[in-house]
C-alpha atoms as one frame of an Amber mdcrd trajectory, in Angstrom:
protein
   0.000   0.000   0.000   1.507   3.322  -1.090   2.192   6.141   1.368  -0.079
   8.555  -0.522  -3.009   6.141  -0.265  -2.366   5.680   3.449  -2.334   9.427
   3.982  -5.597   9.742   2.049  -7.290   7.010   4.106  -6.077   8.528   7.366
  -7.466  11.850   6.296 -10.859  10.376   5.343 -11.102   8.510   8.652 -10.177
  11.639  10.517 -12.925  13.725   8.938 -15.422  10.995   9.774 -14.444  10.972
  13.449 -12.982  14.340  14.464 -14.823  17.687  14.154 -12.951  19.958  11.826
 -13.286  23.267  10.085 -10.943  22.567   7.158 -13.790  21.738   4.811 -15.649
  24.890   5.666 -18.257  23.413   8.046 -17.191  24.912  11.361 -18.213  23.342
  14.626 -17.835  24.850  18.075 -15.499  23.510  20.742 -15.370  24.536  24.391
 -12.525  27.052  24.464  -9.776  26.774  27.030  -9.579  29.638  29.472  -6.859
  32.118  28.558  -5.540  31.892  32.109  -5.810  28.106  32.295  -3.095  26.640
  34.465  -0.878  24.046  32.845  -0.060  21.135  35.165   2.080  18.028  35.172
  -0.013  14.871  34.870  -0.490  12.271  37.558   2.230  10.239  35.831   4.723
  12.985  36.718   5.271  14.066  33.109   4.589  17.070  30.912   4.918  16.500
  27.158   5.354  19.159  24.468   4.947  18.597  20.732   6.888  21.100  18.597
   5.659  21.715  15.048   8.041  23.815  12.957   7.491  25.383   9.543   4.110
  24.104   8.369   4.135  26.675   5.509   0.390  26.119   5.121  -1.363  27.891
   2.232  -4.654  26.883   0.572  -5.112  23.256   1.555  -5.687  20.614  -1.120
  -4.899  23.026  -3.973  -1.447  23.821  -2.562   1.049  21.263  -3.798   4.027
  19.823  -1.951   7.660  20.741  -2.464  10.667  18.432  -2.552   8.884  15.096
  -2.298   9.336  11.869  -4.224   8.143  11.883  -7.838   5.500   9.295  -6.951
   3.989  11.753  -4.446   3.753  14.812  -6.667   0.277  14.179  -8.079  -1.518
  13.698  -4.753   0.562  15.513  -2.136  -0.735  18.831  -0.736  -1.187  20.834
   2.466  -3.554  18.063   3.543  -0.510  15.827   4.074   0.675  18.360   6.643
  -2.740  18.244   8.315  -2.724  14.442   8.395   0.778  14.421   9.913  -0.263
  16.731  12.760  -3.265  14.546  13.484  -1.123  11.393  13.536   1.364  13.035
  15.899  -1.351  14.160  18.294  -2.862  10.666  18.415   0.527   8.997  18.855
   2.036  11.287  21.491  -1.007  12.788  23.267   0.955  15.916  24.239   0.009
  18.263  27.058   0.925  21.296  24.923   1.467  21.849  21.195   3.956  24.563
  20.202   4.050  25.926  16.637   7.400  27.655  16.104   6.772  29.939  13.161
   6.239  29.960   9.404   2.920  28.433  10.329   1.536  29.684   7.028   3.312
  30.659   3.843   1.688  34.038   3.392   2.905  34.634  -0.152   1.042  31.560
  -1.497  -2.024  31.959   0.709  -5.148  33.499  -0.810  -6.444  34.394   2.668
  -4.136  34.393   5.693  -6.932  33.992   8.241  -8.414  30.985   6.449  -4.973
  29.429   6.061  -4.382  29.733   9.795  -7.812  28.309  10.559  -6.943  25.236
   8.505  -3.336  24.962   9.680  -4.210  24.985  13.385  -7.446  22.977  13.002
  -6.007  19.643  14.257  -4.730  21.297  17.436  -8.060  23.035  18.003 -10.041
  19.845  17.380  -7.906  17.916  19.860  -8.806  20.289  22.727  -5.159  20.219
  23.742  -3.726  23.624  24.718  -1.563  25.094  21.969   0.553  28.174  21.354
   2.410  29.707  18.443   5.148  32.175  17.613   5.765  33.854  14.273   8.367
  33.112  11.624   9.560  35.170   8.676   6.819  34.090   6.226   3.617  34.339
   8.296   3.033  38.028   7.511   3.619  37.849   3.747  -0.084  37.432   2.903
  -3.262  39.400   3.559  -2.498  40.205   7.213   0.269  42.237   8.820   2.552
  40.663  11.372   0.483  42.135  14.179  -2.696  41.017  12.420  -1.465  37.440
  12.150  -0.648  37.268  15.863  -3.959  38.878  16.838  -5.792  36.260  14.794
  -3.861  33.463  16.509  -4.577  34.864  19.975  -8.294  34.958  19.161  -8.490
  31.303  18.118  -9.973  28.513  20.234  -7.930  26.545  22.743  -4.816  28.687
  22.418  -2.811  30.067  25.328  -0.776  32.331  23.037  -0.606  36.029  23.865
  -0.001  39.086  21.726   2.587  40.495  24.140   3.143  40.659  27.910   0.808
  43.110  29.637   3.587  44.375  31.895   5.880  45.265  28.973   4.574  48.600
  27.687   7.237  48.851  24.982   8.510  45.637  23.431   9.561  44.691  19.907
   7.612  42.142  17.920   4.370  40.293  18.484   4.060  37.081  20.467   6.436
  37.514  23.405   4.992  35.728  26.438   5.622  33.015  29.013   3.678  30.111
  30.483   4.094  28.432  33.857   3.618  24.692  34.380   2.555  23.675  37.868
   3.429  20.449  39.637   1.076  17.528  40.074  -2.245  18.374  41.694  -2.456
  17.385  45.349   1.314  17.656  45.911   3.418  20.359  47.562   4.364  21.596
  44.080   0.815  22.019  42.772   0.932  25.810  43.044   4.564  26.252  42.049
   5.754  26.625  38.468   8.198  23.739  38.194   8.749  24.321  34.458   8.829
  27.750  32.794   8.189  28.220  29.080   9.341  31.334  27.217   8.097  32.293
  23.742   9.650  35.102  21.705   9.208  36.760  18.327  12.549  36.447  16.531
  11.281  38.726  13.746  11.437  38.316  10.000  14.030  40.385   8.120  16.469
  43.063   9.185  15.029  46.583   9.128  18.510  48.125   9.223  19.617  48.941
   5.635  23.298  48.284   6.373  22.564  44.866   7.918  21.346  42.235   5.440
  19.471  39.048   6.149  17.231  37.876   8.930  15.995  39.673  12.032  16.999
  39.084  15.658  15.688  39.251  19.235  15.899  42.882  20.335  17.089  44.465
  23.625  13.507  45.209  24.703  12.636  41.512  24.417  15.775  40.479  26.235
  14.986  42.892  29.064  11.493  41.407  29.370  12.973  37.906  29.443  15.543
  38.856  32.103  12.897  40.420  34.347  10.457  37.547  33.867  13.120  34.926
  34.523  14.319  36.731  37.651  10.754  37.041  38.991   9.998  33.364  38.382
  13.267  32.252  39.945  12.648  34.345  43.064   9.109  33.009  43.453  10.265
  29.419  43.018  13.141  29.612  45.476  11.389  31.701  48.142   7.813  30.490
  47.853   6.167  27.497  49.516   8.504  24.467  49.539  11.735  26.460  49.384
  14.166  25.392  46.667  17.914  25.827  46.301  17.928  26.199  42.515  15.495
  27.754  39.995  13.011  25.705  38.042  14.244  24.733  34.563  13.053  26.750
  31.583  12.600  26.121  27.864  12.624  28.811  25.158  10.853  28.668  21.784
  11.261  30.975  18.778  11.723  30.685  15.018  15.106  31.937  13.775  18.145
  30.152  15.252  20.799  32.042  17.182  24.263  32.462  15.632  25.578  30.076
  18.302  23.829  27.214  16.505  26.835  27.302  14.150  29.077  26.111  17.000
  28.419  22.430  16.319  29.511  19.756  13.895  28.731  16.058  13.640  31.074
  15.292  16.538  29.131  17.230  19.165  25.430  17.133  18.302  22.639  14.574
  18.020  20.727  14.649  14.741  21.546  16.003  11.300  22.717  19.257   9.747
  21.901  19.100   6.040  21.377  22.760   5.122  23.658  23.368   2.130  24.369
  27.109   2.376  27.319  28.576   4.255  27.799  26.924   7.614  24.331  25.404
   7.399  22.751  27.872   9.840  20.442  30.691   8.680  20.676  33.033  11.652
  20.847  36.809  11.700  24.073  38.271  10.346  24.592  40.098  13.651  24.722
  38.622  17.127  22.215  40.341  19.415  23.682  38.712  22.512  20.563  36.781
  23.447  22.502  33.568  24.022  24.660  35.391  26.565  21.462  36.691  28.172
  20.150  33.128  28.425  23.378  31.865  29.975  23.434  34.713  32.490  19.806
  34.118  33.520  20.683  30.538  34.356  17.286  28.837  34.179  16.813  27.992
  30.480  18.103  24.494  29.762  17.093  24.212  26.099  16.154  26.404  23.138
  13.948  25.147  20.291  13.735  26.750  16.838  12.721  25.979  13.263  13.551
  27.969  10.104  16.243  25.609   8.740  14.091  22.698   7.579  16.909  20.248
   6.905  18.501  20.657  10.332  17.084  18.647  13.211  19.972  18.448  15.667
  20.519  19.323  19.322  23.895  20.500  20.567  24.924  21.579  24.055  26.799
  24.854  24.524  27.641  26.333  27.940  24.974  24.238  29.624  22.166  25.039
  27.161  20.865  22.675  24.490  20.303  24.396  21.142  17.772  22.338  19.180
  16.003  22.298  15.847  12.717  20.493  15.260  13.265  19.685  11.580  10.865
  20.667   8.809   7.242  19.602   9.312   5.206  21.051   6.453   4.866  19.663
   2.960   4.511  23.043   1.231   7.992  23.911   2.444  11.381  23.168   0.992
  12.782  19.845   2.102  14.589  16.920   0.588  12.912  14.161  -1.377  13.183
  10.947   0.587  14.012  12.762   3.838  10.780  12.436   5.846   9.124  15.453
   7.417   9.475  15.361  11.196   8.449  16.765  14.565  10.159  17.074  17.945
   8.768  15.878  21.253  10.042  17.022  24.663   9.092  15.412  27.967   9.890
  16.861  31.382   9.727  14.257  34.163   9.398  14.882  37.898  11.253  13.075
  40.643   9.699  11.231  43.533  10.051  12.817  46.977  10.936  11.010  50.198
   7.204  10.981  50.927   6.549   9.027  47.738   4.804  11.905  45.943   5.887
  13.892  42.913   8.393  16.710  43.431  10.210  19.008  40.996  11.670  18.348
  37.538  14.313  15.647  37.477  15.011  15.362  33.746  14.091  16.687  30.304
  14.212  14.253  27.402  13.560  14.607  23.688  13.103  12.611  20.510  11.766
  13.129  16.995   9.182  11.256  14.954   9.259  10.855  11.187   6.197  11.029
   8.943   6.604   7.487   7.662   4.387   4.428   7.943   5.295   3.791  11.576
   5.930   7.359  12.799   9.431   6.145  13.531  11.033   7.639  16.617  14.682
   8.697  16.333  17.448  10.415  18.305  16.130   9.942  21.812  18.334  11.810
  24.289  18.434  13.412  27.725  18.690  17.167  27.217  19.012  18.008  30.897
  19.036  16.234  34.229  19.588  17.212  37.849  22.600  14.915  37.791  24.240
  17.138  35.146  24.621  19.823  37.808  26.542  17.382  39.984  29.018  16.790
  37.165  29.824  20.032  35.265  31.747  18.072  32.654  28.574  16.512  31.270
């Protein structure tokens, strides 16, 4: 049975069983509260599905790029939709994070409708989801601000336009989420995992600086203040702690420090052909130094470079790609589209209940017949702190 036929059958079965709005017949779902509190499950885990670079446009009329010749006639945006649905069913994440280039604005006839279709599987699942912007989202019928406002207004999303306390901040979609411990434990009302989302921009607005945009000082100041506040609350609040809760950061364009790795010191693949294989800004805004100085972020997750899917550790921080997800996005024929999964696991206390985060693990799944899992690794563990050489 061919892969295209399998995708088609999955898609048909899905529409028969899961409410959707892709085909134009919208159904209502109970929206999540904007201030809903994320919590670790009773199994002591919190799982995040990262979807990078969907490049969604007009659905079944938008053809795929860089796929096998046998797929050309039937492959479309609907393959991207089917892949998201398969991933949600397989992993059952607690949060879905879309890390930019969610739509390909230039090829979209209506940006709002493209977003409605692109995010439909997440909405239908009733799983909380968030998104940040890439460099292509605003190239259609909506401005960058308009795209983010539309996302914030969608069902079941916890995304925010910008932090209320930051009166002046660059970009759209800078915000953070706190993840509480297991209900009924001492950590229920403490954020044991902090998630930071930032707008890494699109293209440089400085005429003398070519290329992609970067995270600005105003955003870095917001991050520093937010991180410091969360660390203070975690250490000084109920159940005093000696060290801050771990944090994860998500944005679209990789930092220049992603170029620090080669095949000897990362897990995954770096297949981008141009330059050093990293499409970061041509200037270094210093955000990596800001992350290191803050001390709580253990891993950064980006998209943008579709043929890179590696994680490499630099100065105690894992710098990770998700790998290209969308079918209307450049890729490599025969190199399956993919998604990254991250799981934070709690440790058991002396009382036999769940405590704080003990480890953060990650793997990727390929869009093949078996959703093959690859490159499982421990990104961070409490034991790393006991041995600085790790």
